[in-house]
PDB file of C-alpha atoms and ligand atoms in Angstrom:
ATOM      1  CA  UNK V   1       3.133 -21.522  -3.927  1.00 45.00           C
ATOM      2  CA  UNK V   2       0.485 -20.670  -6.264  1.00 48.00           C
ATOM      3  CA  UNK V   3      -2.395 -18.439  -4.450  1.00 52.00           C
ATOM      4  CA  UNK V   4      -6.197 -19.810  -4.832  1.00 47.00           C
ATOM      5  CA  UNK V   5      -7.786 -16.651  -5.311  1.00 60.00           C
ATOM      6  CA  UNK V   6      -5.989 -13.302  -6.390  1.00 86.00           C
ATOM      7  CA  UNK V   7      -9.393 -11.544  -6.185  1.00 91.00           C
ATOM      8  CA  UNK V   8      -9.202  -9.243  -3.588  1.00 93.00           C
ATOM      9  CA  UNK V   9     -11.903  -8.498  -0.916  1.00 90.00           C
ATOM     10  CA  UNK V  10     -13.834  -5.488  -2.217  1.00 93.00           C
ATOM     11  CA  UNK V  11     -16.883  -5.305  -0.298  1.00 94.00           C
ATOM     12  CA  UNK V  12     -15.174  -2.805   2.403  1.00 96.00           C
ATOM     13  CA  UNK V  13     -15.374   0.351   3.529  1.00 97.00           C
ATOM     14  CA  UNK V  14     -12.662   2.138   1.326  1.00 98.00           C
ATOM     15  CA  UNK V  15     -10.878   4.858   2.895  1.00 98.00           C
ATOM     16  CA  UNK V  16      -8.027   6.310   1.826  1.00 98.00           C
ATOM     17  CA  UNK V  17      -5.457   3.793   3.778  1.00 98.00           C
ATOM     18  CA  UNK V  18      -7.602   0.758   2.542  1.00 98.00           C
ATOM     19  CA  UNK V  19      -7.290   2.069  -1.120  1.00 98.00           C
ATOM     20  CA  UNK V  20      -3.621   2.700  -0.784  1.00 98.00           C
ATOM     21  CA  UNK V  21      -3.418  -0.644   0.907  1.00 97.00           C
ATOM     22  CA  UNK V  22      -5.137  -2.460  -1.875  1.00 97.00           C
ATOM     23  CA  UNK V  23      -2.929  -0.870  -4.662  1.00 98.00           C
ATOM     24  CA  UNK V  24      -0.055  -2.040  -3.232  1.00 97.00           C
ATOM     25  CA  UNK V  25      -1.245  -5.366  -3.149  1.00 96.00           C
ATOM     26  CA  UNK V  26      -2.313  -5.452  -6.808  1.00 96.00           C
ATOM     27  CA  UNK V  27       0.728  -3.610  -7.884  1.00 96.00           C
ATOM     28  CA  UNK V  28       2.962  -6.568  -6.041  1.00 93.00           C
ATOM     29  CA  UNK V  29       0.893  -8.867  -8.463  1.00 93.00           C
ATOM     30  CA  UNK V  30       0.831  -8.312 -11.925  1.00 94.00           C
ATOM     31  CA  UNK V  31       4.134  -7.311 -14.036  1.00 91.00           C
ATOM     32  CA  UNK V  32       1.896  -5.518 -16.645  1.00 92.00           C
ATOM     33  CA  UNK V  33       0.391  -3.187 -13.940  1.00 97.00           C
ATOM     34  CA  UNK V  34       2.100   0.383 -13.269  1.00 97.00           C
ATOM     35  CA  UNK V  35       1.800   2.238 -10.460  1.00 98.00           C
ATOM     36  CA  UNK V  36       2.482   6.163 -10.426  1.00 98.00           C
ATOM     37  CA  UNK V  37       1.317   9.111  -8.925  1.00 97.00           C
ATOM     38  CA  UNK V  38      -0.613  12.084  -9.470  1.00 97.00           C
ATOM     39  CA  UNK V  39       0.563  13.711  -6.557  1.00 97.00           C
ATOM     40  CA  UNK V  40      -0.606  14.776  -3.234  1.00 98.00           C
ATOM     41  CA  UNK V  41      -4.193  16.213  -1.720  1.00 98.00           C
ATOM     42  CA  UNK V  42      -4.060  19.017   0.502  1.00 98.00           C
ATOM     43  CA  UNK V  43      -3.505  17.235   3.449  1.00 98.00           C
ATOM     44  CA  UNK V  44      -0.491  15.469   1.696  1.00 98.00           C
ATOM     45  CA  UNK V  45      -2.356  12.212   0.969  1.00 98.00           C
ATOM     46  CA  UNK V  46      -1.227  10.180  -2.083  1.00 98.00           C
ATOM     47  CA  UNK V  47      -3.335   9.746  -5.222  1.00 98.00           C
ATOM     48  CA  UNK V  48      -2.137   7.108  -6.963  1.00 98.00           C
ATOM     49  CA  UNK V  49      -2.545   5.987 -10.466  1.00 98.00           C
ATOM     50  CA  UNK V  50      -2.608   2.512 -11.742  1.00 98.00           C
ATOM     51  CA  UNK V  51      -1.946   1.640 -15.322  1.00 98.00           C
ATOM     52  CA  UNK V  52      -2.839  -1.387 -16.967  1.00 97.00           C
ATOM     53  CA  UNK V  53      -1.195  -2.088 -20.251  1.00 95.00           C
ATOM     54  CA  UNK V  54       1.593  -0.398 -22.497  1.00 93.00           C
ATOM     55  CA  UNK V  55      -0.641  -0.041 -25.694  1.00 96.00           C
ATOM     56  CA  UNK V  56      -0.331   3.669 -27.368  1.00 97.00           C
ATOM     57  CA  UNK V  57      -4.252   4.158 -27.162  1.00 98.00           C
ATOM     58  CA  UNK V  58      -5.117   5.328 -23.727  1.00 98.00           C
ATOM     59  CA  UNK V  59      -8.410   5.637 -21.495  1.00 98.00           C
ATOM     60  CA  UNK V  60      -8.681   7.120 -18.178  1.00 98.00           C
ATOM     61  CA  UNK V  61     -11.109   5.875 -15.586  1.00 98.00           C
ATOM     62  CA  UNK V  62     -11.604   8.603 -12.111  1.00 98.00           C
ATOM     63  CA  UNK V  63     -13.245   7.699  -8.883  1.00 98.00           C
ATOM     64  CA  UNK V  64     -14.283   9.413  -5.973  1.00 98.00           C
ATOM     65  CA  UNK V  65     -14.268  12.997  -6.656  1.00 98.00           C
ATOM     66  CA  UNK V  66     -16.940  13.352  -3.707  1.00 98.00           C
ATOM     67  CA  UNK V  67     -16.073  12.576  -0.263  1.00 98.00           C
ATOM     68  CA  UNK V  68     -19.041  10.363   0.321  1.00 98.00           C
ATOM     69  CA  UNK V  69     -19.100   8.930  -2.793  1.00 98.00           C
ATOM     70  CA  UNK V  70     -16.000   6.502  -2.159  1.00 98.00           C
ATOM     71  CA  UNK V  71     -17.763   3.257  -3.264  1.00 98.00           C
ATOM     72  CA  UNK V  72     -16.805   4.364  -6.823  1.00 98.00           C
ATOM     73  CA  UNK V  73     -12.992   3.283  -5.616  1.00 98.00           C
ATOM     74  CA  UNK V  74     -14.103  -0.115  -4.984  1.00 98.00           C
ATOM     75  CA  UNK V  75     -15.581  -0.156  -8.374  1.00 98.00           C
ATOM     76  CA  UNK V  76     -12.455   0.990 -10.167  1.00 98.00           C
ATOM     77  CA  UNK V  77     -10.165  -1.377  -7.886  1.00 98.00           C
ATOM     78  CA  UNK V  78     -12.065  -4.281  -8.625  1.00 98.00           C
ATOM     79  CA  UNK V  79     -11.964  -3.820 -12.339  1.00 98.00           C
ATOM     80  CA  UNK V  80      -8.284  -3.448 -11.968  1.00 98.00           C
ATOM     81  CA  UNK V  81      -7.756  -6.786  -9.832  1.00 97.00           C
ATOM     82  CA  UNK V  82     -10.150  -8.732 -12.220  1.00 96.00           C
ATOM     83  CA  UNK V  83      -8.672  -7.301 -15.487  1.00 96.00           C
ATOM     84  CA  UNK V  84      -5.215  -8.122 -14.072  1.00 95.00           C
ATOM     85  CA  UNK V  85      -6.215 -11.533 -13.112  1.00 94.00           C
ATOM     86  CA  UNK V  86      -7.915 -12.533 -16.205  1.00 95.00           C
ATOM     87  CA  UNK V  87      -5.187 -11.177 -18.222  1.00 93.00           C
ATOM     88  CA  UNK V  88      -2.920 -13.207 -16.713  1.00 91.00           C
ATOM     89  CA  UNK V  89      -5.053 -16.235 -17.323  1.00 91.00           C
ATOM     90  CA  UNK V  90      -4.845 -15.293 -21.121  1.00 91.00           C
ATOM     91  CA  UNK V  91      -8.994 -15.087 -20.975  1.00 92.00           C
ATOM     92  CA  UNK V  92     -11.181 -13.646 -23.484  1.00 94.00           C
ATOM     93  CA  UNK V  93     -13.621 -11.472 -22.126  1.00 95.00           C
ATOM     94  CA  UNK V  94     -16.581  -9.667 -24.018  1.00 96.00           C
ATOM     95  CA  UNK V  95     -14.568 -10.834 -27.090  1.00 94.00           C
ATOM     96  CA  UNK V  96     -11.548  -9.078 -26.207  1.00 95.00           C
ATOM     97  CA  UNK V  97      -8.622 -10.775 -25.741  1.00 93.00           C
ATOM     98  CA  UNK V  98      -7.165  -9.120 -22.943  1.00 93.00           C
ATOM     99  CA  UNK V  99      -3.308  -9.691 -23.583  1.00 90.00           C
ATOM    100  CA  UNK V 100      -3.815  -8.664 -26.986  1.00 91.00           C
ATOM    101  CA  UNK V 101      -5.691  -5.454 -25.523  1.00 93.00           C
ATOM    102  CA  UNK V 102      -2.671  -4.610 -23.420  1.00 92.00           C
ATOM    103  CA  UNK V 103      -0.443  -4.258 -26.281  1.00 95.00           C
ATOM    104  CA  UNK V 104      -2.693  -1.828 -28.245  1.00 96.00           C
ATOM    105  CA  UNK V 105      -4.351   0.091 -25.268  1.00 97.00           C
ATOM    106  CA  UNK V 106      -3.414   1.234 -21.756  1.00 97.00           C
ATOM    107  CA  UNK V 107      -5.838   1.914 -19.285  1.00 98.00           C
ATOM    108  CA  UNK V 108      -5.259   4.631 -16.832  1.00 98.00           C
ATOM    109  CA  UNK V 109      -7.129   4.374 -13.274  1.00 98.00           C
ATOM    110  CA  UNK V 110      -7.363   6.958 -10.612  1.00 99.00           C
ATOM    111  CA  UNK V 111      -9.495   5.263  -7.933  1.00 98.00           C
ATOM    112  CA  UNK V 112      -9.942   8.017  -5.322  1.00 98.00           C
ATOM    113  CA  UNK V 113      -9.073  11.853  -6.625  1.00 98.00           C
ATOM    114  CA  UNK V 114     -10.284  12.832  -3.282  1.00 98.00           C
ATOM    115  CA  UNK V 115      -8.765  11.149  -0.401  1.00 98.00           C
ATOM    116  CA  UNK V 116      -8.988  13.723   2.321  1.00 98.00           C
ATOM    117  CA  UNK V 117     -13.011  14.018   1.498  1.00 98.00           C
ATOM    118  CA  UNK V 118     -13.133  10.170   1.482  1.00 98.00           C
ATOM    119  CA  UNK V 119     -11.885  10.233   5.120  1.00 98.00           C
ATOM    120  CA  UNK V 120     -13.932  13.007   6.332  1.00 98.00           C
ATOM    121  CA  UNK V 121     -16.943  11.295   4.780  1.00 98.00           C
ATOM    122  CA  UNK V 122     -15.872   8.103   6.478  1.00 98.00           C
ATOM    123  CA  UNK V 123     -14.329   9.084   9.539  1.00 98.00           C
ATOM    124  CA  UNK V 124     -15.203  12.805  10.437  1.00 98.00           C
ATOM    125  CA  UNK V 125     -12.349  14.789  11.650  1.00 98.00           C
ATOM    126  CA  UNK V 126     -10.327  15.493  14.670  1.00 97.00           C
ATOM    127  CA  UNK V 127      -8.408  18.511  16.359  1.00 97.00           C
ATOM    128  CA  UNK V 128      -5.211  17.182  14.908  1.00 97.00           C
ATOM    129  CA  UNK V 129      -6.171  18.584  11.439  1.00 98.00           C
ATOM    130  CA  UNK V 130      -4.607  21.632  10.963  1.00 98.00           C
ATOM    131  CA  UNK V 131      -7.944  22.742   9.237  1.00 98.00           C
ATOM    132  CA  UNK V 132      -9.739  21.479  11.834  1.00 98.00           C
ATOM    133  CA  UNK V 133     -11.607  24.985  13.001  1.00 97.00           C
ATOM    134  CA  UNK V 134     -12.464  25.811   9.359  1.00 97.00           C
ATOM    135  CA  UNK V 135     -14.005  22.567   8.292  1.00 97.00           C
ATOM    136  CA  UNK V 136     -15.917  22.525  11.323  1.00 98.00           C
ATOM    137  CA  UNK V 137     -17.195  26.065  10.659  1.00 97.00           C
ATOM    138  CA  UNK V 138     -18.240  24.822   6.679  1.00 97.00           C
ATOM    139  CA  UNK V 139     -19.882  22.179   8.140  1.00 97.00           C
ATOM    140  CA  UNK V 140     -22.183  24.165  10.455  1.00 96.00           C
ATOM    141  CA  UNK V 141     -20.659  23.551  13.745  1.00 97.00           C
ATOM    142  CA  UNK V 142     -21.336  19.698  13.118  1.00 97.00           C
ATOM    143  CA  UNK V 143     -18.880  16.976  13.825  1.00 96.00           C
ATOM    144  CA  UNK V 144     -21.322  14.741  11.482  1.00 98.00           C
ATOM    145  CA  UNK V 145     -19.405  14.571   8.190  1.00 98.00           C
ATOM    146  CA  UNK V 146     -21.010  11.609   6.293  1.00 97.00           C
ATOM    147  CA  UNK V 147     -22.427  13.647   3.686  1.00 97.00           C
ATOM    148  CA  UNK V 148     -19.189  15.611   3.033  1.00 98.00           C
ATOM    149  CA  UNK V 149     -18.508  15.955  -0.684  1.00 98.00           C
ATOM    150  CA  UNK V 150     -15.491  18.613  -0.924  1.00 98.00           C
ATOM    151  CA  UNK V 151     -11.767  18.221  -0.560  1.00 98.00           C
ATOM    152  CA  UNK V 152     -10.194  18.901   2.838  1.00 98.00           C
ATOM    153  CA  UNK V 153     -10.550  22.598   2.517  1.00 98.00           C
ATOM    154  CA  UNK V 154     -14.081  22.723   1.308  1.00 98.00           C
ATOM    155  CA  UNK V 155     -13.675  22.713  -2.323  1.00 98.00           C
ATOM    156  CA  UNK V 156     -16.086  20.408  -4.333  1.00 98.00           C
ATOM    157  CA  UNK V 157     -13.761  19.030  -6.793  1.00 98.00           C
ATOM    158  CA  UNK V 158     -16.042  18.625  -9.628  1.00 97.00           C
ATOM    159  CA  UNK V 159     -16.860  22.249  -9.792  1.00 97.00           C
ATOM    160  CA  UNK V 160     -13.297  23.263  -9.833  1.00 98.00           C
ATOM    161  CA  UNK V 161     -12.565  22.444 -13.729  1.00 98.00           C
ATOM    162  CA  UNK V 162     -12.153  25.378 -16.146  1.00 97.00           C
ATOM    163  CA  UNK V 163     -15.813  25.002 -17.924  1.00 96.00           C
ATOM    164  CA  UNK V 164     -18.031  27.610 -17.203  1.00 94.00           C
ATOM    165  CA  UNK V 165     -16.483  28.741 -13.936  1.00 95.00           C
ATOM    166  CA  UNK V 166     -17.348  32.441 -14.379  1.00 95.00           C
ATOM    167  CA  UNK V 167     -20.996  31.792 -15.317  1.00 95.00           C
ATOM    168  CA  UNK V 168     -21.016  29.209 -12.091  1.00 95.00           C
ATOM    169  CA  UNK V 169     -19.318  32.005  -9.760  1.00 96.00           C
ATOM    170  CA  UNK V 170     -22.460  34.125 -10.320  1.00 95.00           C
ATOM    171  CA  UNK V 171     -24.798  31.347  -9.854  1.00 94.00           C
ATOM    172  CA  UNK V 172     -22.918  30.387  -6.488  1.00 94.00           C
ATOM    173  CA  UNK V 173     -23.475  33.710  -5.408  1.00 94.00           C
ATOM    174  CA  UNK V 174     -27.344  33.344  -6.008  1.00 94.00           C
ATOM    175  CA  UNK V 175     -27.534  30.150  -4.448  1.00 94.00           C
ATOM    176  CA  UNK V 176     -25.967  31.705  -1.345  1.00 95.00           C
ATOM    177  CA  UNK V 177     -23.040  28.747  -1.255  1.00 95.00           C
ATOM    178  CA  UNK V 178     -20.533  30.002   1.361  1.00 94.00           C
ATOM    179  CA  UNK V 179     -16.393  30.253   0.325  1.00 94.00           C
ATOM    180  CA  UNK V 180     -16.093  26.403   1.696  1.00 96.00           C
ATOM    181  CA  UNK V 181     -18.758  24.291   1.700  1.00 97.00           C
ATOM    182  CA  UNK V 182     -19.434  20.298   2.505  1.00 98.00           C
ATOM    183  CA  UNK V 183     -20.482  20.342  -1.183  1.00 97.00           C
ATOM    184  CA  UNK V 184     -21.151  22.669  -4.533  1.00 96.00           C
ATOM    185  CA  UNK V 185     -18.142  25.577  -3.657  1.00 97.00           C
ATOM    186  CA  UNK V 186     -15.978  25.854  -6.693  1.00 97.00           C
ATOM    187  CA  UNK V 187     -13.090  27.256  -5.326  1.00 97.00           C
ATOM    188  CA  UNK V 188     -11.513  30.494  -5.801  1.00 96.00           C
ATOM    189  CA  UNK V 189      -9.987  29.835  -9.472  1.00 97.00           C
ATOM    190  CA  UNK V 190     -10.241  26.835 -11.708  1.00 98.00           C
ATOM    191  CA  UNK V 191      -7.780  24.347 -11.031  1.00 98.00           C
ATOM    192  CA  UNK V 192      -7.041  26.167  -7.579  1.00 98.00           C
ATOM    193  CA  UNK V 193      -6.807  22.542  -5.824  1.00 98.00           C
ATOM    194  CA  UNK V 194      -3.674  20.644  -6.228  1.00 98.00           C
ATOM    195  CA  UNK V 195      -6.123  17.419  -6.844  1.00 98.00           C
ATOM    196  CA  UNK V 196      -7.564  18.953 -10.132  1.00 98.00           C
ATOM    197  CA  UNK V 197      -4.609  20.532 -11.114  1.00 98.00           C
ATOM    198  CA  UNK V 198      -2.696  17.409 -10.957  1.00 98.00           C
ATOM    199  CA  UNK V 199      -5.249  15.340 -13.078  1.00 98.00           C
ATOM    200  CA  UNK V 200      -5.407  18.039 -15.494  1.00 98.00           C
ATOM    201  CA  UNK V 201      -1.803  18.166 -15.986  1.00 98.00           C
ATOM    202  CA  UNK V 202      -1.773  14.346 -16.367  1.00 98.00           C
ATOM    203  CA  UNK V 203      -4.439  14.694 -19.067  1.00 98.00           C
ATOM    204  CA  UNK V 204      -2.819  17.495 -20.937  1.00 98.00           C
ATOM    205  CA  UNK V 205       0.511  15.388 -20.848  1.00 97.00           C
ATOM    206  CA  UNK V 206      -1.060  12.143 -21.972  1.00 97.00           C
ATOM    207  CA  UNK V 207      -3.576  13.492 -24.838  1.00 96.00           C
ATOM    208  CA  UNK V 208      -4.600  12.016 -26.933  1.00 97.00           C
ATOM    209  CA  UNK V 209      -6.450   9.642 -24.059  1.00 98.00           C
ATOM    210  CA  UNK V 210     -10.087   9.019 -24.370  1.00 97.00           C
ATOM    211  CA  UNK V 211     -12.554   7.998 -23.428  1.00 98.00           C
ATOM    212  CA  UNK V 212     -12.560   9.782 -19.882  1.00 98.00           C
ATOM    213  CA  UNK V 213     -15.103   8.196 -17.344  1.00 98.00           C
ATOM    214  CA  UNK V 214     -15.764   9.851 -14.253  1.00 98.00           C
ATOM    215  CA  UNK V 215     -17.657   7.791 -11.512  1.00 98.00           C
ATOM    216  CA  UNK V 216     -20.299   9.206  -9.262  1.00 98.00           C
ATOM    217  CA  UNK V 217     -22.895   8.214  -7.319  1.00 98.00           C
ATOM    218  CA  UNK V 218     -26.079   7.590  -7.765  1.00 96.00           C
ATOM    219  CA  UNK V 219     -28.812   7.789 -10.313  1.00 97.00           C
ATOM    220  CA  UNK V 220     -28.300   4.886 -13.075  1.00 98.00           C
ATOM    221  CA  UNK V 221     -27.535   7.552 -15.655  1.00 98.00           C
ATOM    222  CA  UNK V 222     -24.688   8.417 -17.627  1.00 98.00           C
ATOM    223  CA  UNK V 223     -24.073  12.194 -18.507  1.00 97.00           C
ATOM    224  CA  UNK V 224     -22.159  12.800 -21.851  1.00 96.00           C
ATOM    225  CA  UNK V 225     -23.059  16.581 -22.896  1.00 95.00           C
ATOM    226  CA  UNK V 226     -21.999  19.559 -21.523  1.00 94.00           C
ATOM    227  CA  UNK V 227     -24.663  22.292 -21.611  1.00 91.00           C
ATOM    228  CA  UNK V 228     -25.741  21.147 -24.848  1.00 92.00           C
ATOM    229  CA  UNK V 229     -22.328  20.650 -26.375  1.00 95.00           C
ATOM    230  CA  UNK V 230     -21.183  17.099 -27.373  1.00 95.00           C
ATOM    231  CA  UNK V 231     -17.833  15.630 -28.723  1.00 97.00           C
ATOM    232  CA  UNK V 232     -18.310  14.888 -32.443  1.00 97.00           C
ATOM    233  CA  UNK V 233     -18.756  11.147 -33.116  1.00 97.00           C
ATOM    234  CA  UNK V 234     -19.360  10.401 -29.338  1.00 97.00           C
ATOM    235  CA  UNK V 235     -23.070   9.408 -29.430  1.00 97.00           C
ATOM    236  CA  UNK V 236     -22.818   6.185 -30.932  1.00 98.00           C
ATOM    237  CA  UNK V 237     -20.400   4.637 -28.463  1.00 98.00           C
ATOM    238  CA  UNK V 238     -22.210   6.501 -25.738  1.00 98.00           C
ATOM    239  CA  UNK V 239     -25.426   4.932 -26.978  1.00 98.00           C
ATOM    240  CA  UNK V 240     -23.773   1.419 -26.612  1.00 98.00           C
ATOM    241  CA  UNK V 241     -22.396   2.095 -23.093  1.00 98.00           C
ATOM    242  CA  UNK V 242     -25.857   2.965 -22.144  1.00 98.00           C
ATOM    243  CA  UNK V 243     -27.132  -0.169 -23.612  1.00 98.00           C
ATOM    244  CA  UNK V 244     -24.629  -2.397 -21.573  1.00 98.00           C
ATOM    245  CA  UNK V 245     -25.390  -1.206 -18.463  1.00 98.00           C
ATOM    246  CA  UNK V 246     -28.976  -0.124 -18.751  1.00 98.00           C
ATOM    247  CA  UNK V 247     -28.217   3.387 -17.428  1.00 98.00           C
ATOM    248  CA  UNK V 248     -30.002   6.316 -18.871  1.00 97.00           C
ATOM    249  CA  UNK V 249     -28.162   8.824 -21.352  1.00 97.00           C
ATOM    250  CA  UNK V 250     -28.997  12.458 -19.942  1.00 94.00           C
ATOM    251  CA  UNK V 251     -27.417  15.867 -19.613  1.00 90.00           C
ATOM    252  CA  UNK V 252     -26.660  17.596 -16.097  1.00 87.00           C
ATOM    253  CA  UNK V 253     -28.792  20.172 -15.500  1.00 87.00           C
ATOM    254  CA  UNK V 254     -28.623  23.680 -13.306  1.00 88.00           C
ATOM    255  CA  UNK V 255     -25.587  23.806 -11.139  1.00 89.00           C
ATOM    256  CA  UNK V 256     -24.370  20.447 -11.766  1.00 89.00           C
ATOM    257  CA  UNK V 257     -23.629  21.535 -15.602  1.00 89.00           C
ATOM    258  CA  UNK V 258     -20.644  23.762 -14.800  1.00 93.00           C
ATOM    259  CA  UNK V 259     -17.042  23.160 -13.505  1.00 96.00           C
ATOM    260  CA  UNK V 260     -16.901  19.316 -13.769  1.00 97.00           C
ATOM    261  CA  UNK V 261     -14.350  16.925 -15.350  1.00 98.00           C
ATOM    262  CA  UNK V 262     -16.852  15.852 -17.872  1.00 97.00           C
ATOM    263  CA  UNK V 263     -17.591  19.627 -18.877  1.00 97.00           C
ATOM    264  CA  UNK V 264     -13.998  20.590 -19.039  1.00 98.00           C
ATOM    265  CA  UNK V 265     -12.877  17.365 -21.223  1.00 98.00           C
ATOM    266  CA  UNK V 266     -15.931  18.185 -23.581  1.00 97.00           C
ATOM    267  CA  UNK V 267     -15.820  21.902 -24.038  1.00 95.00           C
ATOM    268  CA  UNK V 268     -12.328  22.914 -23.174  1.00 95.00           C
ATOM    269  CA  UNK V 269     -10.304  19.670 -24.573  1.00 97.00           C
ATOM    270  CA  UNK V 270     -12.596  17.956 -27.008  1.00 97.00           C
ATOM    271  CA  UNK V 271     -12.283  14.775 -25.376  1.00 98.00           C
ATOM    272  CA  UNK V 272     -15.024  12.152 -25.378  1.00 98.00           C
ATOM    273  CA  UNK V 273     -16.006  11.935 -21.583  1.00 98.00           C
ATOM    274  CA  UNK V 274     -19.089  10.576 -19.815  1.00 98.00           C
ATOM    275  CA  UNK V 275     -19.987  10.759 -15.985  1.00 98.00           C
ATOM    276  CA  UNK V 276     -21.446   7.551 -14.993  1.00 98.00           C
ATOM    277  CA  UNK V 277     -23.925   8.111 -12.040  1.00 98.00           C
ATOM    278  CA  UNK V 278     -23.726   4.697 -10.476  1.00 98.00           C
ATOM    279  CA  UNK V 279     -26.231   2.796  -8.483  1.00 98.00           C
ATOM    280  CA  UNK V 280     -29.508   3.951  -7.437  1.00 97.00           C
ATOM    281  CA  UNK V 281     -30.406   4.998  -3.452  1.00 96.00           C
ATOM    282  CA  UNK V 282     -29.591   7.558  -1.172  1.00 96.00           C
ATOM    283  CA  UNK V 283     -25.678   8.651  -1.157  1.00 96.00           C
ATOM    284  CA  UNK V 284     -23.717   7.491   0.695  1.00 96.00           C
ATOM    285  CA  UNK V 285     -24.403   4.027  -0.907  1.00 97.00           C
ATOM    286  CA  UNK V 286     -23.789   1.002   1.426  1.00 96.00           C
ATOM    287  CA  UNK V 287     -21.076  -1.036   0.839  1.00 95.00           C
ATOM    288  CA  UNK V 288     -23.784  -3.868   0.128  1.00 95.00           C
ATOM    289  CA  UNK V 289     -24.428  -1.953  -3.088  1.00 95.00           C
ATOM    290  CA  UNK V 290     -21.097  -2.459  -4.632  1.00 97.00           C
ATOM    291  CA  UNK V 291     -21.579  -6.117  -6.350  1.00 96.00           C
ATOM    292  CA  UNK V 292     -24.937  -5.153  -8.268  1.00 97.00           C
ATOM    293  CA  UNK V 293     -23.457  -1.841  -9.310  1.00 98.00           C
ATOM    294  CA  UNK V 294     -20.199  -3.461 -10.363  1.00 98.00           C
ATOM    295  CA  UNK V 295     -22.356  -6.185 -11.961  1.00 97.00           C
ATOM    296  CA  UNK V 296     -23.806  -3.864 -14.495  1.00 97.00           C
ATOM    297  CA  UNK V 297     -21.181  -1.876 -15.142  1.00 98.00           C
ATOM    298  CA  UNK V 298     -18.035  -4.509 -15.499  1.00 98.00           C
ATOM    299  CA  UNK V 299     -18.813  -4.558 -19.268  1.00 98.00           C
ATOM    300  CA  UNK V 300     -18.544  -0.797 -19.811  1.00 98.00           C
ATOM    301  CA  UNK V 301     -15.450  -0.873 -17.736  1.00 98.00           C
ATOM    302  CA  UNK V 302     -13.691  -3.598 -20.101  1.00 98.00           C
ATOM    303  CA  UNK V 303     -15.076  -2.397 -23.514  1.00 97.00           C
ATOM    304  CA  UNK V 304     -14.878   1.316 -23.080  1.00 98.00           C
ATOM    305  CA  UNK V 305     -11.433   1.764 -24.339  1.00 97.00           C
ATOM    306  CA  UNK V 306     -12.117   0.154 -27.637  1.00 97.00           C
ATOM    307  CA  UNK V 307     -15.438   2.181 -28.293  1.00 97.00           C
ATOM    308  CA  UNK V 308     -14.154   5.458 -28.776  1.00 96.00           C
TER     309      UNK V 308
HETATM  310 ZN1   ZN F   1     -20.469  13.195  -7.314  1.00 68.90          ZN
END
């Protein structure tokens, strides 16, 4: 029997269990979708990678570095679902024949790099967590984790990459960021966290892989430089992306300009990479923000692999 609609409901609170359930459903539906794993989080949760297509030219999209920004996983899973659905119907979208695209490209999608942080932000934590006392302490004694960004042990994954790490450590001290915090603590050393180490290893293994798009919320901005540095030839495609979604091209400033995935890609690996600050409002964005954000980013997600 033919299923009427294979577009999954995506206006849902996307904790790690909902993410895994969605990934399993997608995996069962599309023969040209491969699901593999990056590894496990600090608390042992799976970090899946979905790969659409089998072409030699690879691109990578990463969501939910930050706990309260879980809506970025909804965006990426919706994209995978829609891409596969349209491809199955042999459709042309944005002048791209998707079945043909699958022969030339493969799009690697990590919907949720930080499942533990997402679950803290959505559900808080309980004494069953072996890190309970530590993280309650890091959270100022509060059991309200709704603004938690870091991983399970208080490291901000988007400061744990090897890009300006030593300089950032000095700023961290100046700003009195504690060793373990809901946001902005970079960890003991670059790639100290299993989530980041696994992603860096994955990228190193798959080079050349470009572009690398990282989704955060919020601000409707595209960050594409790392402390003034750019990857040669990346300006025109980034300009194109900005024109497609109407986001402003910008440069991360201050503490935000160190140790992120985009910084590491640009400075260390010479891979064109952008951070998309999706949507506008106050984090955590409500799930009702999903459709308007997706509508603006849809073309960016479909065409990015072909632009760089
Ligand atoms: Zn973020």
